[in-house]
N, CA and C atoms as an extended XYZ file, in Angstrom:
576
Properties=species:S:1:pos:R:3:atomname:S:1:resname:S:1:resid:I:1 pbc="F F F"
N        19.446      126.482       49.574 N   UNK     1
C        19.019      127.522       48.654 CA  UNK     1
C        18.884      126.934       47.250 C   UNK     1
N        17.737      127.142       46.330 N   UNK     2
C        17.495      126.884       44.931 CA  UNK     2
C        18.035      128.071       44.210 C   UNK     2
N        18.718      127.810       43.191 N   UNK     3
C        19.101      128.801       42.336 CA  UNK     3
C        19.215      128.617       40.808 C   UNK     3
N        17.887      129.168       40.106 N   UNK     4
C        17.402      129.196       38.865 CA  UNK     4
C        18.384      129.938       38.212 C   UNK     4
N        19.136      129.365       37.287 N   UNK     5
C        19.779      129.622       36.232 CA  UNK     5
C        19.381      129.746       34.762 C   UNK     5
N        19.018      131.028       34.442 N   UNK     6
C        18.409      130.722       32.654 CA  UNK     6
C        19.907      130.923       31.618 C   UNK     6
N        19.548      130.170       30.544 N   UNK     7
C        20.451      130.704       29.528 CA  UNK     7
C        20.008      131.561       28.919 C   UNK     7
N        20.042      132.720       28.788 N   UNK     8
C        18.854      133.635       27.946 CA  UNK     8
C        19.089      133.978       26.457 C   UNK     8
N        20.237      133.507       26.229 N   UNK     9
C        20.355      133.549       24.841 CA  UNK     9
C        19.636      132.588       24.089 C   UNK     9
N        19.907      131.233       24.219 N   UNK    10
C        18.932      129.838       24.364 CA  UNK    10
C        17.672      130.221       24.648 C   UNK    10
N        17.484      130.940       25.591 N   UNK    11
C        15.539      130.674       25.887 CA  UNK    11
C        15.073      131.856       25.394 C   UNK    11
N        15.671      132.832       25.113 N   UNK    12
C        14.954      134.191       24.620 CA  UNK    12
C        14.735      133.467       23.066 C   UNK    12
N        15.482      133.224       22.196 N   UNK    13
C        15.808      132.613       21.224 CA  UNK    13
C        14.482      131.267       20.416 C   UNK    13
N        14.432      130.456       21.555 N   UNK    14
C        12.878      129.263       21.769 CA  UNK    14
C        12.105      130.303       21.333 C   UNK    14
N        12.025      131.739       22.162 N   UNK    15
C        10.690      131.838       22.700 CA  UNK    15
C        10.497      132.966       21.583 C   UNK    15
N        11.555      133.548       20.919 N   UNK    16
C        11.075      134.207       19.449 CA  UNK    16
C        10.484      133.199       18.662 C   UNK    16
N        11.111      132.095       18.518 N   UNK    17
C        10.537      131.517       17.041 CA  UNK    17
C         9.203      130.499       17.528 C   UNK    17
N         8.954      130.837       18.878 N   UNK    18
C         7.701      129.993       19.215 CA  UNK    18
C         6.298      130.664       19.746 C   UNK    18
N         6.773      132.148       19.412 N   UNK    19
C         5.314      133.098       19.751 CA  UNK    19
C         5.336      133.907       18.808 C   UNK    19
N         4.051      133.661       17.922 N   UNK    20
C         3.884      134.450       17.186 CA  UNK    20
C         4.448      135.743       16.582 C   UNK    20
N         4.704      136.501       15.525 N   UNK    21
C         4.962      137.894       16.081 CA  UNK    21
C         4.046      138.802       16.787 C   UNK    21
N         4.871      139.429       17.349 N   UNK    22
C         3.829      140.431       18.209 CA  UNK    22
C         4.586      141.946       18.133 C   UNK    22
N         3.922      142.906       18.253 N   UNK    23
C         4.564      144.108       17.682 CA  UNK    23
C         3.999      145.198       18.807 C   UNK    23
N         4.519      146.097       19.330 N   UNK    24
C         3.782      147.322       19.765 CA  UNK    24
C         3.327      148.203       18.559 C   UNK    24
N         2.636      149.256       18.803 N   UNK    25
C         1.831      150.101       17.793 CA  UNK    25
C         3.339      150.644       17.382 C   UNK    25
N         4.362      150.900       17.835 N   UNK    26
C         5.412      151.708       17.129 CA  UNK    26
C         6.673      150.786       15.982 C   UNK    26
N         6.294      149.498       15.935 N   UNK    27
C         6.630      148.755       15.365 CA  UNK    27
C         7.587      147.652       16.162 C   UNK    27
N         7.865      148.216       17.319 N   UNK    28
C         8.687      146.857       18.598 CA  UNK    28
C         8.553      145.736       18.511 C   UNK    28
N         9.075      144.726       18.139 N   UNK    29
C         8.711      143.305       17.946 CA  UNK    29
C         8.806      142.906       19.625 C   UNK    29
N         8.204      142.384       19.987 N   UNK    30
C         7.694      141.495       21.311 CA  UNK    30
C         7.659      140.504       21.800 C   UNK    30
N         7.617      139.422       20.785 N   UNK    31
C         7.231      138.048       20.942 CA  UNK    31
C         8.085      137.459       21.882 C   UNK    31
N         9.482      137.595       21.377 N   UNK    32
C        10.403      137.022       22.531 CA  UNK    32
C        10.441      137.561       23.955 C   UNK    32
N        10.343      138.382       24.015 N   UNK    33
C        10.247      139.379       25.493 CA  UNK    33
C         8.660      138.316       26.234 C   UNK    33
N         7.659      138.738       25.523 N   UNK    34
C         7.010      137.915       26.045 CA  UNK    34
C         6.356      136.167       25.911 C   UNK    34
N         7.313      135.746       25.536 N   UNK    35
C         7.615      134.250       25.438 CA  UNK    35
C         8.337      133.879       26.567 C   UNK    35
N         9.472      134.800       26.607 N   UNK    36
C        10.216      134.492       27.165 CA  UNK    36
C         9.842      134.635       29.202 C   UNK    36
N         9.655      135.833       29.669 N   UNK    37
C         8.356      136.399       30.656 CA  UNK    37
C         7.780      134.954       30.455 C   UNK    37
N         7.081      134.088       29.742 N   UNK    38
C         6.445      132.797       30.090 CA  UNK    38
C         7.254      131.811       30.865 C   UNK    38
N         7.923      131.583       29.955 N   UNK    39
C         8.870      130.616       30.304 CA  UNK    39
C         9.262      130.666       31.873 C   UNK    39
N        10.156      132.203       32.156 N   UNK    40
C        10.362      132.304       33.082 CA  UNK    40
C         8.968      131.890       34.706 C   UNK    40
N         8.114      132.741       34.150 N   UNK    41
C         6.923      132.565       35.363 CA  UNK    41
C         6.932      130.897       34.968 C   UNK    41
N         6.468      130.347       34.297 N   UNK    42
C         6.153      129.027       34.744 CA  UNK    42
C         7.608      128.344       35.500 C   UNK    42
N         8.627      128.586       34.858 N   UNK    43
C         9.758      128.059       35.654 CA  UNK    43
C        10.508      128.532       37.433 C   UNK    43
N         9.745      129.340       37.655 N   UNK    44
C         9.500      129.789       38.981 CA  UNK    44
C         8.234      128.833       39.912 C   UNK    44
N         7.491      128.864       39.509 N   UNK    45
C         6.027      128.271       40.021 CA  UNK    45
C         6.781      126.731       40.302 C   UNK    45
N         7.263      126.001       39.137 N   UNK    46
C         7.750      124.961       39.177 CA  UNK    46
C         8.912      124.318       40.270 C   UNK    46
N         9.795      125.680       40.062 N   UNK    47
C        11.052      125.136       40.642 CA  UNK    47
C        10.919      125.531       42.276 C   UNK    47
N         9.931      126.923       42.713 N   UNK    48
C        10.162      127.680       43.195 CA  UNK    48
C        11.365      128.195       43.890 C   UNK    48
N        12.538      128.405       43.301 N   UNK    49
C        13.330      129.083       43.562 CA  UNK    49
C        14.179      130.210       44.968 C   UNK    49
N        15.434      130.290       45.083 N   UNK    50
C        15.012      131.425       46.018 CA  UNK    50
C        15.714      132.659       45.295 C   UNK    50
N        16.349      132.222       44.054 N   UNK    51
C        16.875      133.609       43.351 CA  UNK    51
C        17.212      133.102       42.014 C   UNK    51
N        16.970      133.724       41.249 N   UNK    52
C        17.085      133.726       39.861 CA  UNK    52
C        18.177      134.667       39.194 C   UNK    52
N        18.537      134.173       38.417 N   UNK    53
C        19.468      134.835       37.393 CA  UNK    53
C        19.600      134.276       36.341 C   UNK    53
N        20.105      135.452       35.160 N   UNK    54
C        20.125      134.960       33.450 CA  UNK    54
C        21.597      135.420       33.508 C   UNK    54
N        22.256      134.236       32.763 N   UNK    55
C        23.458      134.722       31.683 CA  UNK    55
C        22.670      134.692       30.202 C   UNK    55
N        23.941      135.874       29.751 N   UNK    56
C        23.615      136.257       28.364 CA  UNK    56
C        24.865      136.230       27.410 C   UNK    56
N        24.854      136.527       26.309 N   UNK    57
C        26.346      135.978       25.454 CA  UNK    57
C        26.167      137.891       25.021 C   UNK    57
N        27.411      138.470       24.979 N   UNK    58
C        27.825      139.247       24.768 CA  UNK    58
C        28.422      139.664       22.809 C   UNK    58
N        27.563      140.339       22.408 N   UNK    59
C        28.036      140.888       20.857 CA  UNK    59
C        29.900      140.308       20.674 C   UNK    59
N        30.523      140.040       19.783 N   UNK    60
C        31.795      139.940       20.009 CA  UNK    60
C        32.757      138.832       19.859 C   UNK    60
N        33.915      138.543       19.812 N   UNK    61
C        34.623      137.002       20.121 CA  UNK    61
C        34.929      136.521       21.444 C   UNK    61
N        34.720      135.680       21.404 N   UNK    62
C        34.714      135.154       22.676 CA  UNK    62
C        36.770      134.716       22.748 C   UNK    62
N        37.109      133.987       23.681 N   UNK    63
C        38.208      132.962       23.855 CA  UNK    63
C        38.492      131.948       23.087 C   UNK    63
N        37.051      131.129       22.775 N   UNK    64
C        36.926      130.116       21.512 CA  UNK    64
C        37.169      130.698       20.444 C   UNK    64
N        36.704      131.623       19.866 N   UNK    65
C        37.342      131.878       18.251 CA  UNK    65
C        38.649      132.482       17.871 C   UNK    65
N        39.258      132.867       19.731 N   UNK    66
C        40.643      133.262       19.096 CA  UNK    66
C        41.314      132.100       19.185 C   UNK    66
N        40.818      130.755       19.641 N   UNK    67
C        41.532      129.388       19.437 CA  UNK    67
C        41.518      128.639       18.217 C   UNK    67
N        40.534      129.012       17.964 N   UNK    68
C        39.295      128.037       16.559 CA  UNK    68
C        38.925      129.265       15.564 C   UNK    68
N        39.630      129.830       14.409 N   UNK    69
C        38.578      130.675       13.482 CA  UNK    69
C        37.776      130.265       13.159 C   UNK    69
N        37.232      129.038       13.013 N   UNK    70
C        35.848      128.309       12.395 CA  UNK    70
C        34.894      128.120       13.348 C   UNK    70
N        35.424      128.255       14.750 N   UNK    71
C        34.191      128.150       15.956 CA  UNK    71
C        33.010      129.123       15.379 C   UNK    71
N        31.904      128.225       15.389 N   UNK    72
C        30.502      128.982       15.126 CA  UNK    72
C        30.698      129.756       13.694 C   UNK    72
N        31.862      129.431       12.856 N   UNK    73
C        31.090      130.155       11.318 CA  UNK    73
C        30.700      129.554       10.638 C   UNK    73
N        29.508      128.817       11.038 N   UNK    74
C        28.158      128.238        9.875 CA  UNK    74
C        27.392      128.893       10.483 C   UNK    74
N        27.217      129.774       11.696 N   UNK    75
C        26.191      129.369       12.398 CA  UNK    75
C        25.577      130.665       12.151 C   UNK    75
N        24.012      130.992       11.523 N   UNK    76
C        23.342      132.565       11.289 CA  UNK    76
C        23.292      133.326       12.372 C   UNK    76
N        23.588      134.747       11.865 N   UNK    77
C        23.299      135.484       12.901 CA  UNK    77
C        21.925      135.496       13.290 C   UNK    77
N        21.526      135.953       14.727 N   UNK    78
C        20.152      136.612       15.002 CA  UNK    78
C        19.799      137.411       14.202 C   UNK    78
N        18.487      136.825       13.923 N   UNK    79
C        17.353      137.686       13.732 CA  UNK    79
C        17.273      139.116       14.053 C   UNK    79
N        17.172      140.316       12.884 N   UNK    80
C        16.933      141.888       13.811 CA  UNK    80
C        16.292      141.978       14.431 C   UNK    80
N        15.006      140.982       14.313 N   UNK    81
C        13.691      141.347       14.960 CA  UNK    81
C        13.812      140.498       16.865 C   UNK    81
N        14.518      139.695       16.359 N   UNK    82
C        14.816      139.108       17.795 CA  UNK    82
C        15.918      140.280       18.743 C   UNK    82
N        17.181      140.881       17.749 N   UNK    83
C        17.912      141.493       18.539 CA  UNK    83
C        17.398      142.754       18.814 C   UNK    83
N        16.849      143.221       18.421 N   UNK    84
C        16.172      144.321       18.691 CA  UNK    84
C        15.424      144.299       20.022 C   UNK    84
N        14.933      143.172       21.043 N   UNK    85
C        14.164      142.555       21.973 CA  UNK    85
C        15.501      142.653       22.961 C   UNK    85
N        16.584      142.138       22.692 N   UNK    86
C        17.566      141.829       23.967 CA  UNK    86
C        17.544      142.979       24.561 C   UNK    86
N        17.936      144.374       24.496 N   UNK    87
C        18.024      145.450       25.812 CA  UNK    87
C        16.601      145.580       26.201 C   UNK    87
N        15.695      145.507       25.510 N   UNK    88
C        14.290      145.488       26.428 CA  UNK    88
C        14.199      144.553       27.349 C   UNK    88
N        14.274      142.907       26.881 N   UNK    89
C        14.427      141.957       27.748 CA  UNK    89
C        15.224      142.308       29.286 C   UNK    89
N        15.962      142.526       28.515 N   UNK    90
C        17.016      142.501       29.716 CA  UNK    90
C        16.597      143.969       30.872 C   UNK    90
N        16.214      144.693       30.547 N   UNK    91
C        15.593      145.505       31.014 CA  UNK    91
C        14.440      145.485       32.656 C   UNK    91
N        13.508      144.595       31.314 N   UNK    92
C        12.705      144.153       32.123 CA  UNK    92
C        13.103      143.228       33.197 C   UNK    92
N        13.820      142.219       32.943 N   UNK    93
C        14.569      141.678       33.965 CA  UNK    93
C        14.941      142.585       35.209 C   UNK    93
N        15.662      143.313       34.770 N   UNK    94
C        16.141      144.067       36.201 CA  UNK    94
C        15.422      144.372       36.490 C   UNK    94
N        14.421      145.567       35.980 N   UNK    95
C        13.357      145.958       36.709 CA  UNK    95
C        12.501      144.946       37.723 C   UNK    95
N        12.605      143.503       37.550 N   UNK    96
C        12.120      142.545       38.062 CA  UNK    96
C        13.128      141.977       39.580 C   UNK    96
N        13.868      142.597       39.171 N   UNK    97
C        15.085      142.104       40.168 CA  UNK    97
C        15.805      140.643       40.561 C   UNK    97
N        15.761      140.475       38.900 N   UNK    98
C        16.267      139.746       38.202 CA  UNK    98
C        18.060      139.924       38.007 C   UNK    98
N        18.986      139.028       38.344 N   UNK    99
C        20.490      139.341       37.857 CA  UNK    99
C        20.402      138.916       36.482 C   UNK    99
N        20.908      139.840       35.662 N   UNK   100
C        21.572      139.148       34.094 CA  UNK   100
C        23.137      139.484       34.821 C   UNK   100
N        23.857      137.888       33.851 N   UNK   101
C        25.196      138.186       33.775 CA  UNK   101
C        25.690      138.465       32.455 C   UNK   101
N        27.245      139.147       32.289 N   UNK   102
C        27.005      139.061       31.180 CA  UNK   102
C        29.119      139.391       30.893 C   UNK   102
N        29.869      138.594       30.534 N   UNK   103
C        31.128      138.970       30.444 CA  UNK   103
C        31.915      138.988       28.886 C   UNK   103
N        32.688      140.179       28.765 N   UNK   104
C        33.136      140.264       27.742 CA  UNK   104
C        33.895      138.863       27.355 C   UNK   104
N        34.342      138.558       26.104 N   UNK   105
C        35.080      137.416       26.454 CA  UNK   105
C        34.824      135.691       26.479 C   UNK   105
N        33.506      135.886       26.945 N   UNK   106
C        33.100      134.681       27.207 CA  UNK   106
C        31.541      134.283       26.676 C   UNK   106
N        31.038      133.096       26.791 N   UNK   107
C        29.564      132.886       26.508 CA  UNK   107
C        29.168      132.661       27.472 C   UNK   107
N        27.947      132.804       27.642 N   UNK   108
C        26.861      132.367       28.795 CA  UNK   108
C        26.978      131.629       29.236 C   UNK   108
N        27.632      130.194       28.317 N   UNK   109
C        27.793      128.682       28.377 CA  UNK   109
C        28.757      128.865       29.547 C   UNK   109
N        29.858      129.691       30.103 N   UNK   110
C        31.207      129.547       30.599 CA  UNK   110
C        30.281      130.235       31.492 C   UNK   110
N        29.281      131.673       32.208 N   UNK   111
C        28.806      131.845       33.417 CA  UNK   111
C        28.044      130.513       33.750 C   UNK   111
N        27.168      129.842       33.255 N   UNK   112
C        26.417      128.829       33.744 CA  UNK   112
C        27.254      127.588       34.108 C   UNK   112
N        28.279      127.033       33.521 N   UNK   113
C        29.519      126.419       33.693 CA  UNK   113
C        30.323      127.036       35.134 C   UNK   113
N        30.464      128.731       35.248 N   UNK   114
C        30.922      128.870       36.601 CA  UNK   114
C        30.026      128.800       38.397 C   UNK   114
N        28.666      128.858       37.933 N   UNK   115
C        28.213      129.017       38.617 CA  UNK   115
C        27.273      127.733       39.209 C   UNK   115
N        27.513      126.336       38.016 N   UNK   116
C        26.611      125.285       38.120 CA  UNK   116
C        28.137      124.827       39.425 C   UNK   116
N        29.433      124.988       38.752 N   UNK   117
C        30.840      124.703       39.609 CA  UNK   117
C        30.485      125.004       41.359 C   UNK   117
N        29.939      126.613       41.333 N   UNK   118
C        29.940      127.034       42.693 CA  UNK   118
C        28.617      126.698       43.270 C   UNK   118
N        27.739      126.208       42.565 N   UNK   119
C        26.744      125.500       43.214 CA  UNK   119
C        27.387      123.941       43.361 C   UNK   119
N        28.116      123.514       43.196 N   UNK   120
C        28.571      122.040       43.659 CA  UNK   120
C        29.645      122.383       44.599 C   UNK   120
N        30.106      123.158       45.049 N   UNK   121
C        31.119      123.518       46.036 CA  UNK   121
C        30.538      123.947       46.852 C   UNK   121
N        29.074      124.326       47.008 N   UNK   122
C        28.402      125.060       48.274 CA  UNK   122
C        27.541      123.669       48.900 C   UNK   122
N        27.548      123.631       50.167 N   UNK   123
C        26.986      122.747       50.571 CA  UNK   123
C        25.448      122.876       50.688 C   UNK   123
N        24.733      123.763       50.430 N   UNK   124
C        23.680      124.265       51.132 CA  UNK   124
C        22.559      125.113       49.525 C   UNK   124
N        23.668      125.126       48.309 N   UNK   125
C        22.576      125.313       46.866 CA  UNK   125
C        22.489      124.575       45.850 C   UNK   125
N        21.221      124.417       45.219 N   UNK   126
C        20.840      123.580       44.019 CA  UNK   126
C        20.408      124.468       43.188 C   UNK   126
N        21.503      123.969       41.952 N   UNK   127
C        21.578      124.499       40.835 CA  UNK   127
C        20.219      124.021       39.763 C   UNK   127
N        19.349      124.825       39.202 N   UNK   128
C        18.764      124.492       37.662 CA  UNK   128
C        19.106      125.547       37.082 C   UNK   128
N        19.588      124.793       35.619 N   UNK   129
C        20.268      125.326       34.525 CA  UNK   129
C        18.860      124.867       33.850 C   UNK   129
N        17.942      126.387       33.253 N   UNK   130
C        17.271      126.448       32.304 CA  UNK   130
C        17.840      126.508       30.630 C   UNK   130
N        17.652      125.785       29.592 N   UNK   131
C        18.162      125.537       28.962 CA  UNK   131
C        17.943      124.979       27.550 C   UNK   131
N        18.381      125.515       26.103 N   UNK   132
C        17.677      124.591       25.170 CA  UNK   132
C        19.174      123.911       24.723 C   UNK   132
N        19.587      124.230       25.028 N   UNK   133
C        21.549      123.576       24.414 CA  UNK   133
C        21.683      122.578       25.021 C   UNK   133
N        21.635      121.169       24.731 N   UNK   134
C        22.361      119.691       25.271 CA  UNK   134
C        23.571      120.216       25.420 C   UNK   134
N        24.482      120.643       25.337 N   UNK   135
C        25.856      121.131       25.890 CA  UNK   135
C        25.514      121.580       27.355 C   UNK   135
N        25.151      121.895       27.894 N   UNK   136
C        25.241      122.193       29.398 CA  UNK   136
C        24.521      120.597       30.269 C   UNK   136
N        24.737      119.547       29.598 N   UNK   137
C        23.972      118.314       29.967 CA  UNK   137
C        25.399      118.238       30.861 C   UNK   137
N        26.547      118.618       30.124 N   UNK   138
C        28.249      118.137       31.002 CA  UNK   138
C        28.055      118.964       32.241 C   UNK   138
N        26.823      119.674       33.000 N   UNK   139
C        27.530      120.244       34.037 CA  UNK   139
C        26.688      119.624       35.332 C   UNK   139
N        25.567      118.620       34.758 N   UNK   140
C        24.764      117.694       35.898 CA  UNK   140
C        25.889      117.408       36.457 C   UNK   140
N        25.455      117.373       37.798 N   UNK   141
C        26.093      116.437       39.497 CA  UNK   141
C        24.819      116.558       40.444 C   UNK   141
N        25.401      116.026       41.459 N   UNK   142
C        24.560      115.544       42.217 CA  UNK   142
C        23.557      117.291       42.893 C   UNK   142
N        24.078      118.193       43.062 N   UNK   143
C        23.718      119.601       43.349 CA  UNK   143
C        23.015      119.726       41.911 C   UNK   143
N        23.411      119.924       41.048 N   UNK   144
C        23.195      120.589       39.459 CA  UNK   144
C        21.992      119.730       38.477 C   UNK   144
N        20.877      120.299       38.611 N   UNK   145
C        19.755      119.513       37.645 CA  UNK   145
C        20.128      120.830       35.852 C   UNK   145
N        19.441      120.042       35.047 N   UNK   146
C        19.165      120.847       33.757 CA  UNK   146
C        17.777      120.544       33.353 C   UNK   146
N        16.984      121.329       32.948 N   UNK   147
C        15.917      121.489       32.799 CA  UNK   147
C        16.203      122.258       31.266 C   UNK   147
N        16.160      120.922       30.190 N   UNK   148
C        16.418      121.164       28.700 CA  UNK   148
C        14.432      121.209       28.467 C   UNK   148
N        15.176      122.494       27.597 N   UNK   149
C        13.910      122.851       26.775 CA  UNK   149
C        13.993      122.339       25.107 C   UNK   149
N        12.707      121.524       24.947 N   UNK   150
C        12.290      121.021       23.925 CA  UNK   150
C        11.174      121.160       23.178 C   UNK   150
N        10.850      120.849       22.076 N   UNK   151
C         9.761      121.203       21.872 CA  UNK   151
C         8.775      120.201       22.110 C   UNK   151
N         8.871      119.666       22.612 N   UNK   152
C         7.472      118.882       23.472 CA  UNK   152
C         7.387      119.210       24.833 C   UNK   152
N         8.307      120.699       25.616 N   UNK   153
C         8.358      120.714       26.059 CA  UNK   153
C         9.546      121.099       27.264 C   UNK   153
N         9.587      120.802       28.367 N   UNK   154
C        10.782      121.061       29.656 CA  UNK   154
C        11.141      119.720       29.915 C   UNK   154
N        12.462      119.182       29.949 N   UNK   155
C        12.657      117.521       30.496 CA  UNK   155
C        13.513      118.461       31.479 C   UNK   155
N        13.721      117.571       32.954 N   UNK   156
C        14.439      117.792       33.511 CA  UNK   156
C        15.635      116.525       33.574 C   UNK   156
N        16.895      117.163       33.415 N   UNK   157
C        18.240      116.127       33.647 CA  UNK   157
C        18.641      115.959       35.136 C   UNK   157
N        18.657      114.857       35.883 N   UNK   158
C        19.685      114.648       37.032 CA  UNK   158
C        20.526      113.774       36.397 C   UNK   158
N        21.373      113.417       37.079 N   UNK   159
C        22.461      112.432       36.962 CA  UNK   159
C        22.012      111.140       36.687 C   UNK   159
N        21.020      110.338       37.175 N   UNK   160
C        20.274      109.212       37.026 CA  UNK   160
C        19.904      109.267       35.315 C   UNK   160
N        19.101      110.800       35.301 N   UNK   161
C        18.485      110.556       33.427 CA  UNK   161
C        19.088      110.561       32.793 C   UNK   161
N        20.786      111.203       33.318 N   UNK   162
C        21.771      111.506       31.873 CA  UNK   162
C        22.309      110.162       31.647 C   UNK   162
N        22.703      109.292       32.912 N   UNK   163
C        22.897      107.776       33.039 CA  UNK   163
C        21.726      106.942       31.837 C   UNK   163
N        21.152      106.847       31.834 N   UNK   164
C        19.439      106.589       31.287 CA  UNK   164
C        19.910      106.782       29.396 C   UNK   164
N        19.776      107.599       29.329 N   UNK   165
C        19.745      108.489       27.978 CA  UNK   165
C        21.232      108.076       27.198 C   UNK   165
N        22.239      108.576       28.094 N   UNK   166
C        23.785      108.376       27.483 CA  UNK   166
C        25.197      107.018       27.903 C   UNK   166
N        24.243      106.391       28.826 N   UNK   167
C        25.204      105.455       29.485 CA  UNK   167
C        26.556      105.324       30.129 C   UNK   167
N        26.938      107.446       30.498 N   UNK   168
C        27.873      107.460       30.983 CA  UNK   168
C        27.621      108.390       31.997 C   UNK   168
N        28.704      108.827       32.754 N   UNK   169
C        28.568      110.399       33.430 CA  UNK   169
C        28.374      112.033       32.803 C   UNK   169
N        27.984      112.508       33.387 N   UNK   170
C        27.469      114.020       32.633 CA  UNK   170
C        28.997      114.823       32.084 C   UNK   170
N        30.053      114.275       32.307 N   UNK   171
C        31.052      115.120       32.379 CA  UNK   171
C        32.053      114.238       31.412 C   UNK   171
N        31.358      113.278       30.622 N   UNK   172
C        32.231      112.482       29.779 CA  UNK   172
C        31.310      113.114       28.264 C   UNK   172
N        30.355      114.022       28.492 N   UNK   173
C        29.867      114.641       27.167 CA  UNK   173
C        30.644      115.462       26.767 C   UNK   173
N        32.137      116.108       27.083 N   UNK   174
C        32.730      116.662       26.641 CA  UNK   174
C        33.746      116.300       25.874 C   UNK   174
N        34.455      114.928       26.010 N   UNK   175
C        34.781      113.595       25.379 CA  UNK   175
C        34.137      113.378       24.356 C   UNK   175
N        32.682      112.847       24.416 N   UNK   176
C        31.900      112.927       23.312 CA  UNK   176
C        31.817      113.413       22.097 C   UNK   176
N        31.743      114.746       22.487 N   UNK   177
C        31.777      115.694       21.650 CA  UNK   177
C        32.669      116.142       21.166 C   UNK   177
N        34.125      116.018       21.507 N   UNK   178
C        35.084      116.223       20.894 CA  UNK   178
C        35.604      115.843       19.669 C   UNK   178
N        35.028      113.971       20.259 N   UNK   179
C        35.266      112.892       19.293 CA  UNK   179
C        34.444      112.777       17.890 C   UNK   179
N        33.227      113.553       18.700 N   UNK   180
C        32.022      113.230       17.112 CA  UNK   180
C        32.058      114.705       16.708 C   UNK   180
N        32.580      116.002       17.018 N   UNK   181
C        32.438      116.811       16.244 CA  UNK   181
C        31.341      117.123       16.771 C   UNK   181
N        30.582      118.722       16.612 N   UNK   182
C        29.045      119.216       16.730 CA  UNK   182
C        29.446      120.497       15.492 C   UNK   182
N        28.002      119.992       15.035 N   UNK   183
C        28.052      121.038       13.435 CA  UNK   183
C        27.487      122.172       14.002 C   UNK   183
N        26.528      122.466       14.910 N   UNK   184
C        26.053      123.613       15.490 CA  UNK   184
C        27.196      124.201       15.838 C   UNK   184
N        28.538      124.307       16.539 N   UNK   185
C        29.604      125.254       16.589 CA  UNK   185
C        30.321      124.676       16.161 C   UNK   185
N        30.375      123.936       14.391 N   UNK   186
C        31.704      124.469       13.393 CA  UNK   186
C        32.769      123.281       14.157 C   UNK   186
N        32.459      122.447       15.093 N   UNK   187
C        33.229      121.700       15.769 CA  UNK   187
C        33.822      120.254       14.493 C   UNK   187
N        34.729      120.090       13.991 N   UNK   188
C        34.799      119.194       13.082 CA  UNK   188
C        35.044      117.320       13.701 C   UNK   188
N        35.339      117.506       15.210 N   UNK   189
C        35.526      116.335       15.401 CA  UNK   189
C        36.729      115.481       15.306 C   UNK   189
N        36.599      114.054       15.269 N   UNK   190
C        37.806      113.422       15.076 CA  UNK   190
C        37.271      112.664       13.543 C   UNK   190
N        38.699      112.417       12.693 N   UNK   191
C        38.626      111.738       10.871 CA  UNK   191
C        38.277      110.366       11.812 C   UNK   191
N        37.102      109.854       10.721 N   UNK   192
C        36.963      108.602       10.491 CA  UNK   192
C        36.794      107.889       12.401 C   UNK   192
């Protein structure tokens, strides 16, 4: 079984600031809804799939900021015009029969993290993690591809490219990152 994983916070997100605005006559901003609807159809055609699902990050604190008060405070809020799109999005999704996940508590990052896990424990599914966050690069294995979105484009990660690119295993980027800090979540790293 193939099982398409989107981050939809990540790809709804691409796909606002990469389609124009677009508005219904009542003033609805659109763009992301249907950017995003792109993304998805071409990433079906591609992967062809046998079930799809989106995690989504939930309004709120997660687990990380009751560890870290500085987790993610540089980081801007969304756009109104983008948040205003998420219950439609998501909407449409279901109507599509589409799963969104979505848990208090946690980020998207931690469903795609549980579910890239239970796709490597099943003998019989392959995981793609749709994706614009290099942070989910730590959850490649031999089951688990990532298909990072860039702006030149979709690269897909196996284990071979992350070898290629980083010269280690996919699961020593968490090491990495510890050590160098990431300014995108407020992460300070190790002195000197």
């Amino acid at each position: 079984m193939k099982l398409l994983i989107l981050d939809g916070n990540s790809v709804i997100n691409r796909a606002y600031f990469g389609v124009k605005p677009l508005t219904t006559r009542d003033g609805l901003y659109t763009n992301a809804i249907y950017g995003f609807l792109n993304i998805l159809d071409r990433m079906e055609k591609d992967v062809q799939p046998d079930a799809v699902c989106v995690a989504f990050d939930l309004h709120g604190p997660t687990f990380r900021h009751k560890q870290y008060d500085g987790y993610k405070a540089t980081r801007k809020g969304m756009p109104e015009e983008l948040a205003m799109q998420l219950p439609y999005a998501k909407r449409v999704l279901n109507a599509m029969g589409v799963h969104t996940l979505e848990c208090a508590g946690y980020e998207a990052d931690d469903i795609l993290g549980t579910l890239a896990r239970l796709c490597d424990e099943s003998e019989d599914t392959e995981g793609y993690i749709l994706t614009g966050d290099r942070d989910a690069l730590q959850l490649i294995s031999d089951r688990v591809k990532v298909l990072l979105v860039k702006n030149s484009g979709i690269e897909i990660y196996d284990r071979a490219r992350f070898l290629e690119e980083y010269n280690a295993e996919p699961d020593k980027l968490v090491d990495l990152k510890a050590l160098m800090g990431d300014s995108s979540d407020n992460i300070p790293g190790v002195p000197g």
